[in-house]
CSV table of C-alpha atoms in Angstrom, one decimal:
chain,number,residue,atom,x,y,z
A,14,MET,CA,18.6,6.5,18.4
A,15,SER,CA,15.2,4.9,17.2
A,16,LEU,CA,14.4,6.2,14.2
A,17,ILE,CA,11.5,9.0,15.2
A,18,ASP,CA,14.7,10.4,17.6
A,19,ASN,CA,17.0,10.6,14.4
A,20,GLU,CA,14.3,12.6,11.6
A,21,ARG,CA,13.5,14.7,15.0
A,22,LYS,CA,17.6,16.0,16.0
A,23,ILE,CA,17.3,16.2,11.7
A,24,LYS,CA,14.9,18.7,11.0
A,25,GLU,CA,15.9,21.1,13.9
A,26,LEU,CA,19.8,20.6,12.8
A,27,GLN,CA,18.5,21.4,9.1
A,28,ALA,CA,16.0,24.9,10.9
A,29,HIS,CA,20.1,25.3,12.6
A,30,LEU,CA,21.7,24.8,8.7
A,31,ILE,CA,19.0,27.7,7.6
A,32,THR,CA,20.3,30.7,9.4
A,33,LEU,CA,23.9,30.0,9.1
A,34,GLU,CA,25.8,31.9,6.1
A,35,ALA,CA,28.3,30.3,3.9
A,36,GLY,CA,31.3,29.0,6.5
A,37,GLU,CA,33.6,26.7,7.6
A,38,GLU,CA,30.1,26.6,10.5
A,39,TYR,CA,27.7,25.8,7.4
A,40,ASP,CA,30.5,23.2,6.1
A,41,LEU,CA,30.8,21.3,8.9
A,42,LEU,CA,27.2,21.3,9.8
A,43,THR,CA,26.5,20.1,6.6
A,44,ASN,CA,28.1,17.4,6.9
A,45,GLU,CA,27.2,16.2,10.5
A,46,ILE,CA,23.2,16.2,8.6
A,47,ASP,CA,25.1,14.3,5.6
A,48,GLU,CA,26.7,11.8,8.3
A,49,LEU,CA,23.8,11.4,10.2
A,50,ILE,CA,21.0,11.0,7.5
A,51,LYS,CA,22.9,7.7,6.4
A,52,ALA,CA,23.5,6.4,9.8
A,53,THR,CA,19.6,6.1,9.7
A,54,TYR,CA,18.3,5.6,6.9
A,55,ASP,CA,20.9,2.8,5.3
A,56,ASN,CA,20.8,-0.2,8.4
A,57,LEU,CA,16.6,0.0,8.6
A,58,THR,CA,15.1,-2.2,11.2
A,59,ALA,CA,11.8,-3.9,10.6
A,60,TRP,CA,10.4,-1.2,12.9
A,61,ASP,CA,12.2,1.4,11.1
A,62,ARG,CA,9.6,0.7,8.0
A,63,VAL,CA,6.6,0.5,10.1
A,64,CYS,CA,7.2,3.7,11.8
A,65,LEU,CA,8.0,5.2,7.7
A,66,ALA,CA,4.5,3.1,6.8
A,67,ARG,CA,3.1,4.5,9.6
A,68,HIS,CA,5.0,8.3,8.6
A,69,PRO,CA,2.0,11.4,8.2
A,70,SER,CA,3.5,12.3,6.0
A,71,ARG,CA,3.4,9.5,3.5
A,72,PRO,CA,1.5,10.1,0.7
A,73,LYS,CA,-2.7,8.2,0.6
A,74,ALA,CA,-3.9,6.7,-1.9
A,75,SER,CA,-5.8,9.9,-3.3
A,76,ASP,CA,-2.1,11.1,-4.2
A,77,PHE,CA,-1.4,8.3,-6.1
A,78,ILE,CA,-4.6,8.3,-8.2
A,79,GLU,CA,-4.3,11.6,-9.0
A,80,GLY,CA,-0.8,11.9,-10.1
A,81,LEU,CA,-1.4,8.5,-11.8
A,82,PHE,CA,-4.5,8.4,-13.9
A,83,HIS,CA,-6.5,11.3,-15.2
A,84,ASP,CA,-10.1,11.7,-16.0
A,85,PHE,CA,-11.2,9.7,-12.7
A,86,TYR,CA,-14.6,9.8,-11.8
A,87,GLU,CA,-14.9,8.2,-8.5
A,88,LEU,CA,-18.0,5.8,-7.9
A,89,HIS,CA,-20.4,5.8,-4.1
A,90,GLY,CA,-22.2,3.1,-3.2
A,91,ASP,CA,-22.0,-0.8,-2.0
A,92,ARG,CA,-26.1,-1.2,-3.7
A,93,TYR,CA,-26.9,-3.2,-0.4
A,94,TYR,CA,-25.9,-0.3,2.6
A,95,GLY,CA,-24.0,1.9,2.3
A,96,ASP,CA,-20.6,4.4,0.7
A,97,ASP,CA,-18.0,3.9,2.7
A,98,GLN,CA,-15.4,6.3,3.1
A,99,ALA,CA,-12.4,3.6,4.2
A,100,ILE,CA,-12.7,3.1,-0.3
A,101,ILE,CA,-12.0,5.1,-3.2
A,102,GLY,CA,-13.4,3.7,-6.1
A,103,GLY,CA,-14.1,4.5,-9.5
A,104,ILE,CA,-13.1,4.8,-13.5
A,105,GLY,CA,-10.2,6.8,-14.9
A,106,TYR,CA,-7.5,6.5,-18.1
A,107,PHE,CA,-4.0,5.8,-17.9
A,108,HIS,CA,-2.2,6.2,-20.4
A,109,ASP,CA,-5.4,6.5,-22.2
A,110,MET,CA,-6.6,3.7,-21.2
A,111,PRO,CA,-9.6,2.7,-19.7
A,112,VAL,CA,-9.1,1.0,-15.8
A,113,THR,CA,-10.8,0.8,-12.7
A,114,VAL,CA,-9.5,2.1,-9.9
A,115,ILE,CA,-9.9,0.5,-6.3
A,116,ALA,CA,-8.4,2.2,-3.2
A,117,GLN,CA,-7.9,2.4,0.5
A,118,ALA,CA,-8.0,5.3,1.3
A,119,LYS,CA,-6.0,7.2,5.4
A,120,GLY,CA,-7.3,11.1,5.1
A,121,LYS,CA,-4.3,13.5,5.5
A,122,THR,CA,-6.3,15.8,8.8
A,123,LEU,CA,-7.5,14.0,12.0
A,124,GLN,CA,-11.0,14.9,10.8
A,125,GLU,CA,-10.4,13.3,6.9
A,126,ASN,CA,-9.0,9.7,8.9
A,127,LEU,CA,-12.1,10.4,11.2
A,128,ASP,CA,-14.5,10.6,7.5
A,129,ARG,CA,-12.3,7.8,6.2
A,130,ASN,CA,-11.9,6.0,9.5
A,131,PHE,CA,-8.9,5.9,9.9
A,132,GLY,CA,-8.6,3.5,6.5
A,133,MET,CA,-10.4,0.4,7.8
A,134,CYS,CA,-12.8,-0.7,5.4
A,135,ASN,CA,-16.8,-1.4,6.6
A,136,PRO,CA,-18.3,-4.4,4.9
A,137,GLU,CA,-19.8,-2.4,2.4
A,138,GLY,CA,-16.7,-1.4,1.6
A,139,TYR,CA,-15.8,-4.6,0.5
A,140,ARG,CA,-19.0,-4.6,-1.2
A,141,LYS,CA,-18.2,-1.9,-3.7
A,142,ALA,CA,-14.9,-2.6,-4.5
A,143,LEU,CA,-16.9,-6.2,-5.1
A,144,ARG,CA,-19.7,-4.1,-7.1
A,145,LEU,CA,-16.6,-2.2,-9.7
A,146,ALA,CA,-15.1,-5.4,-10.1
A,147,LYS,CA,-17.6,-7.0,-11.6
A,148,GLN,CA,-18.6,-4.0,-13.4
A,149,ALA,CA,-14.9,-3.9,-15.3
A,150,GLU,CA,-15.1,-8.1,-15.7
A,151,LYS,CA,-18.4,-6.4,-18.2
A,152,PHE,CA,-16.0,-4.2,-19.7
A,153,HIS,CA,-12.8,-5.6,-19.5
A,154,ARG,CA,-11.1,-2.7,-17.9
A,155,PRO,CA,-8.3,-3.7,-15.8
A,156,ILE,CA,-8.2,-2.8,-12.4
A,157,ILE,CA,-5.9,-1.6,-10.1
A,158,THR,CA,-6.1,-1.8,-5.9
A,159,PHE,CA,-4.0,0.4,-3.5
A,160,VAL,CA,-3.9,-0.8,0.5
A,161,ASP,CA,-3.2,0.7,3.1
A,162,THR,CA,-5.0,-0.5,6.2
A,163,ALA,CA,-4.2,-1.7,8.8
A,164,GLY,CA,-7.0,-3.8,9.4
A,165,ALA,CA,-11.3,-4.9,8.5
A,166,TYR,CA,-13.1,-2.2,10.9
A,167,PRO,CA,-13.2,-5.3,14.2
A,168,GLY,CA,-16.7,-3.2,15.6
A,169,ILE,CA,-19.2,-5.4,16.5
A,170,GLU,CA,-21.8,-3.9,13.2
A,171,ALA,CA,-18.7,-4.3,11.5
A,172,GLU,CA,-19.7,-7.8,12.1
A,173,GLU,CA,-23.4,-8.1,12.3
A,174,ARG,CA,-22.9,-6.7,8.6
A,175,GLY,CA,-21.6,-9.8,7.4
A,176,GLN,CA,-17.9,-8.5,6.9
A,177,ALA,CA,-16.4,-11.7,7.1
A,178,GLN,CA,-18.5,-12.7,4.8
A,179,ALA,CA,-17.7,-9.6,2.4
A,180,ILE,CA,-14.1,-10.4,2.6
A,181,ALA,CA,-14.3,-13.9,1.4
A,182,GLU,CA,-16.2,-13.1,-1.3
A,183,CYS,CA,-13.6,-10.7,-2.3
A,184,LEU,CA,-11.4,-13.3,-1.7
A,185,TYR,CA,-13.3,-15.9,-4.2
A,186,THR,CA,-14.0,-12.7,-7.0
A,187,PHE,CA,-11.0,-11.5,-7.0
A,188,SER,CA,-9.0,-15.4,-7.6
A,189,ASP,CA,-11.0,-16.1,-10.4
A,190,ILE,CA,-12.3,-12.3,-12.3
A,191,LYS,CA,-11.5,-12.3,-16.2
A,192,THR,CA,-9.5,-9.0,-16.4
A,193,PRO,CA,-6.0,-8.2,-15.6
A,194,VAL,CA,-5.1,-6.6,-11.6
A,195,ILE,CA,-2.7,-5.5,-9.9
A,196,CYS,CA,-2.3,-4.7,-5.8
A,197,VAL,CA,0.0,-1.9,-4.9
A,198,VAL,CA,0.6,-2.2,-1.7
A,199,LEU,CA,1.2,2.1,0.1
A,200,SER,CA,1.4,2.2,2.8
A,201,GLU,CA,0.4,-0.5,5.3
A,202,GLY,CA,-1.3,-4.0,4.5
A,203,GLY,CA,-2.4,-5.7,7.6
A,204,SER,CA,-4.2,-8.6,8.3
A,205,GLY,CA,-7.5,-10.0,6.4
A,206,GLY,CA,-8.6,-6.6,5.0
A,207,ALA,CA,-5.9,-5.2,3.4
A,208,LEU,CA,-5.7,-9.4,1.6
A,209,ALA,CA,-9.0,-8.7,0.0
A,210,LEU,CA,-7.9,-7.0,-2.8
A,211,SER,CA,-4.5,-8.4,-3.1
A,212,VAL,CA,-6.0,-11.4,-4.2
A,213,ALA,CA,-3.8,-10.1,-7.7
A,214,ASP,CA,-2.0,-11.5,-11.2
A,215,ARG,CA,0.3,-8.9,-9.8
A,216,ILE,CA,1.5,-7.3,-6.6
A,217,CYS,CA,4.2,-4.3,-6.1
A,218,MET,CA,4.7,-3.0,-3.2
A,219,LEU,CA,6.4,0.2,-2.4
A,220,GLU,CA,9.9,-0.3,-0.5
A,221,ASN,CA,9.0,0.9,3.0
A,222,ALA,CA,5.7,-0.1,3.2
A,223,VAL,CA,4.6,-3.5,5.8
A,224,TYR,CA,2.1,-6.3,4.1
A,225,SER,CA,1.4,-9.1,7.1
A,226,VAL,CA,-1.0,-10.9,9.0
A,227,LEU,CA,-1.3,-8.2,11.7
A,228,SER,CA,0.4,-4.9,13.5
A,229,PRO,CA,3.7,-6.5,15.1
A,230,GLU,CA,1.7,-4.6,18.7
A,231,GLY,CA,-1.1,-7.4,17.6
A,232,PHE,CA,1.5,-9.8,17.6
A,233,ALA,CA,2.7,-8.9,20.8
A,234,SER,CA,-0.6,-9.1,22.8
A,235,ILE,CA,-0.6,-12.8,21.1
A,236,LEU,CA,2.7,-14.4,20.6
A,237,TRP,CA,4.3,-12.4,24.2
A,238,LYS,CA,1.3,-11.2,26.0
A,239,ASP,CA,3.6,-8.2,26.0
A,240,GLU,CA,2.6,-4.9,23.1
A,241,THR,CA,5.9,-3.3,24.1
A,242,ARG,CA,8.0,-6.4,22.2
A,243,SER,CA,6.7,-4.8,18.9
A,244,GLN,CA,10.0,-3.5,17.4
A,245,GLU,CA,11.1,-7.3,18.4
A,246,ALA,CA,7.8,-8.9,16.8
A,247,ALA,CA,8.4,-7.0,13.2
A,248,GLU,CA,11.2,-8.2,13.4
A,249,VAL,CA,9.9,-12.0,13.3
A,250,MET,CA,6.8,-11.4,11.1
A,251,LYS,CA,9.0,-10.6,8.4
A,252,LEU,CA,7.0,-8.0,7.0
A,253,THR,CA,9.3,-5.8,5.5
A,254,SER,CA,8.8,-5.1,1.1
A,255,TYR,CA,12.3,-7.3,1.2
A,256,ASP,CA,11.2,-10.1,2.9
A,257,LEU,CA,8.0,-10.5,1.1
A,258,TYR,CA,10.4,-10.5,-1.9
A,259,HIS,CA,12.3,-12.3,-0.9
A,260,LYS,CA,9.5,-14.8,-0.9
A,261,GLY,CA,8.5,-14.4,-4.5
A,262,ILE,CA,4.7,-13.1,-2.3
A,263,VAL,CA,6.0,-9.5,-4.1
A,264,ASP,CA,6.7,-9.6,-7.7
A,265,TYR,CA,8.4,-5.4,-7.5
A,266,LEU,CA,9.6,-3.0,-5.1
A,267,VAL,CA,8.8,0.0,-5.9
A,268,LYS,CA,11.5,2.3,-4.5
A,269,GLU,CA,12.0,5.0,-2.4
A,270,PRO,CA,13.8,8.4,-1.7
A,271,THR,CA,16.4,9.2,1.1
A,272,GLY,CA,13.3,9.0,4.2
A,273,GLY,CA,10.8,8.0,1.8
A,274,MET,CA,8.2,9.2,-0.4
A,275,GLN,CA,6.6,11.8,1.1
A,276,ASN,CA,10.4,13.4,-0.2
A,277,ASP,CA,9.9,12.6,-3.5
A,278,LEU,CA,6.9,11.4,-4.8
A,279,LYS,CA,7.1,12.2,-8.7
A,280,LEU,CA,9.8,10.1,-8.5
A,281,VAL,CA,8.1,7.0,-7.2
A,282,LEU,CA,5.0,7.9,-9.5
A,283,TYR,CA,7.8,7.7,-12.3
A,284,ASP,CA,8.4,4.8,-11.1
A,285,LEU,CA,4.9,3.1,-10.7
A,286,ASP,CA,3.5,4.3,-13.5
A,287,ARG,CA,6.5,2.8,-16.0
A,288,TYR,CA,6.5,-1.3,-14.2
A,289,LEU,CA,1.8,-0.8,-14.4
A,290,TRP,CA,2.0,-0.2,-17.4
A,291,ASP,CA,4.8,-2.5,-18.9
A,292,GLU,CA,2.9,-5.2,-16.6
A,293,PHE,CA,-0.7,-3.9,-18.3
A,294,LYS,CA,0.7,-4.4,-21.4
A,295,ARG,CA,2.2,-8.2,-20.5
A,296,LEU,CA,-1.5,-9.7,-19.1
A,297,LYS,CA,-3.7,-8.0,-22.0
A,298,THR,CA,-1.5,-9.9,-24.8
A,299,MET,CA,-2.5,-12.9,-22.0
A,300,LYS,CA,-4.9,-16.2,-23.3
A,301,GLU,CA,-7.6,-15.6,-20.3
A,302,LYS,CA,-7.4,-18.9,-19.6
A,303,ASP,CA,-3.6,-18.4,-19.1
A,304,MET,CA,-3.7,-15.7,-16.8
A,305,LEU,CA,-6.3,-17.3,-14.2
A,306,GLU,CA,-4.3,-20.5,-14.5
A,307,LYS,CA,-1.0,-18.6,-13.9
A,308,ARG,CA,-2.7,-16.7,-10.7
A,309,TYR,CA,-4.2,-19.8,-8.9
A,310,GLU,CA,-0.7,-21.0,-9.0
A,311,LYS,CA,0.6,-18.0,-7.9
A,312,PHE,CA,-1.2,-18.2,-4.6
A,313,ARG,CA,-0.7,-21.5,-4.6
A,314,GLN,CA,2.8,-21.0,-4.2
A,315,MET,CA,2.8,-19.1,-1.1
A,316,GLY,CA,3.9,-20.4,2.0
A,317,ARG,CA,5.7,-23.0,0.3
A,318,MET,CA,9.1,-23.6,1.4
A,319,SER,CA,11.9,-22.8,-0.9
């Protein structure tokens, strides 16, 4: 059975378990649930991780902002066109250290997703990110970016307003911005829409996140002209956190509880909080020139055969 079918079966068994009293049947059913959970999550395929990354209950960027920072103050607009709700950006405190947070934001309900365009940014979203990044550089604030998007919005109006240029300006600006930058890939990291906020000194991923040039469905449609081969495409693309960690593209994996981070977000926040704090302490002790050289070399190394 697929991951989705197994999860549905687990929920059905757990619902039935609640109706039982302690006894032999209760114990047998508990063992059956434990075995099914182990069989489901111990050997996840790449497609399984894609499904977990897209899980409707998976925490969003707003949950991480609330859990990691205090006194967060959101800033709006790109000073050119408008305010893209697909980007949450602002200033907050991380362990009493002022930081700039730039996050691609999906919604938790249908209306929120419509308001945030399902996390797919328009050019004004990337320009808002640029404005906040340059402000952070001016005041020497570290930057934390959260990536969670299937890709930049591909609509004609986005192209008319300079989508490609906005993404290119993000790549150019973040490549040599003179303040520490850490990127966190939360769930989906798709195409140039994700890469625009992924040029950083450190890149970490949640265990069940995916990060790739495009979606498995898009890959299958382009390569094989058959979108139904998306599961096969996910394996070929090497888009899981483990694939990218072994290739040296990702610096750290944040482990998730069984079934995904929605089952114990506090545990994930604790691990991520510790990682961010340790890395920022290291980055802040580096000379600016050395930090920029290492960032440059990090991305020059990507794609080379090990």
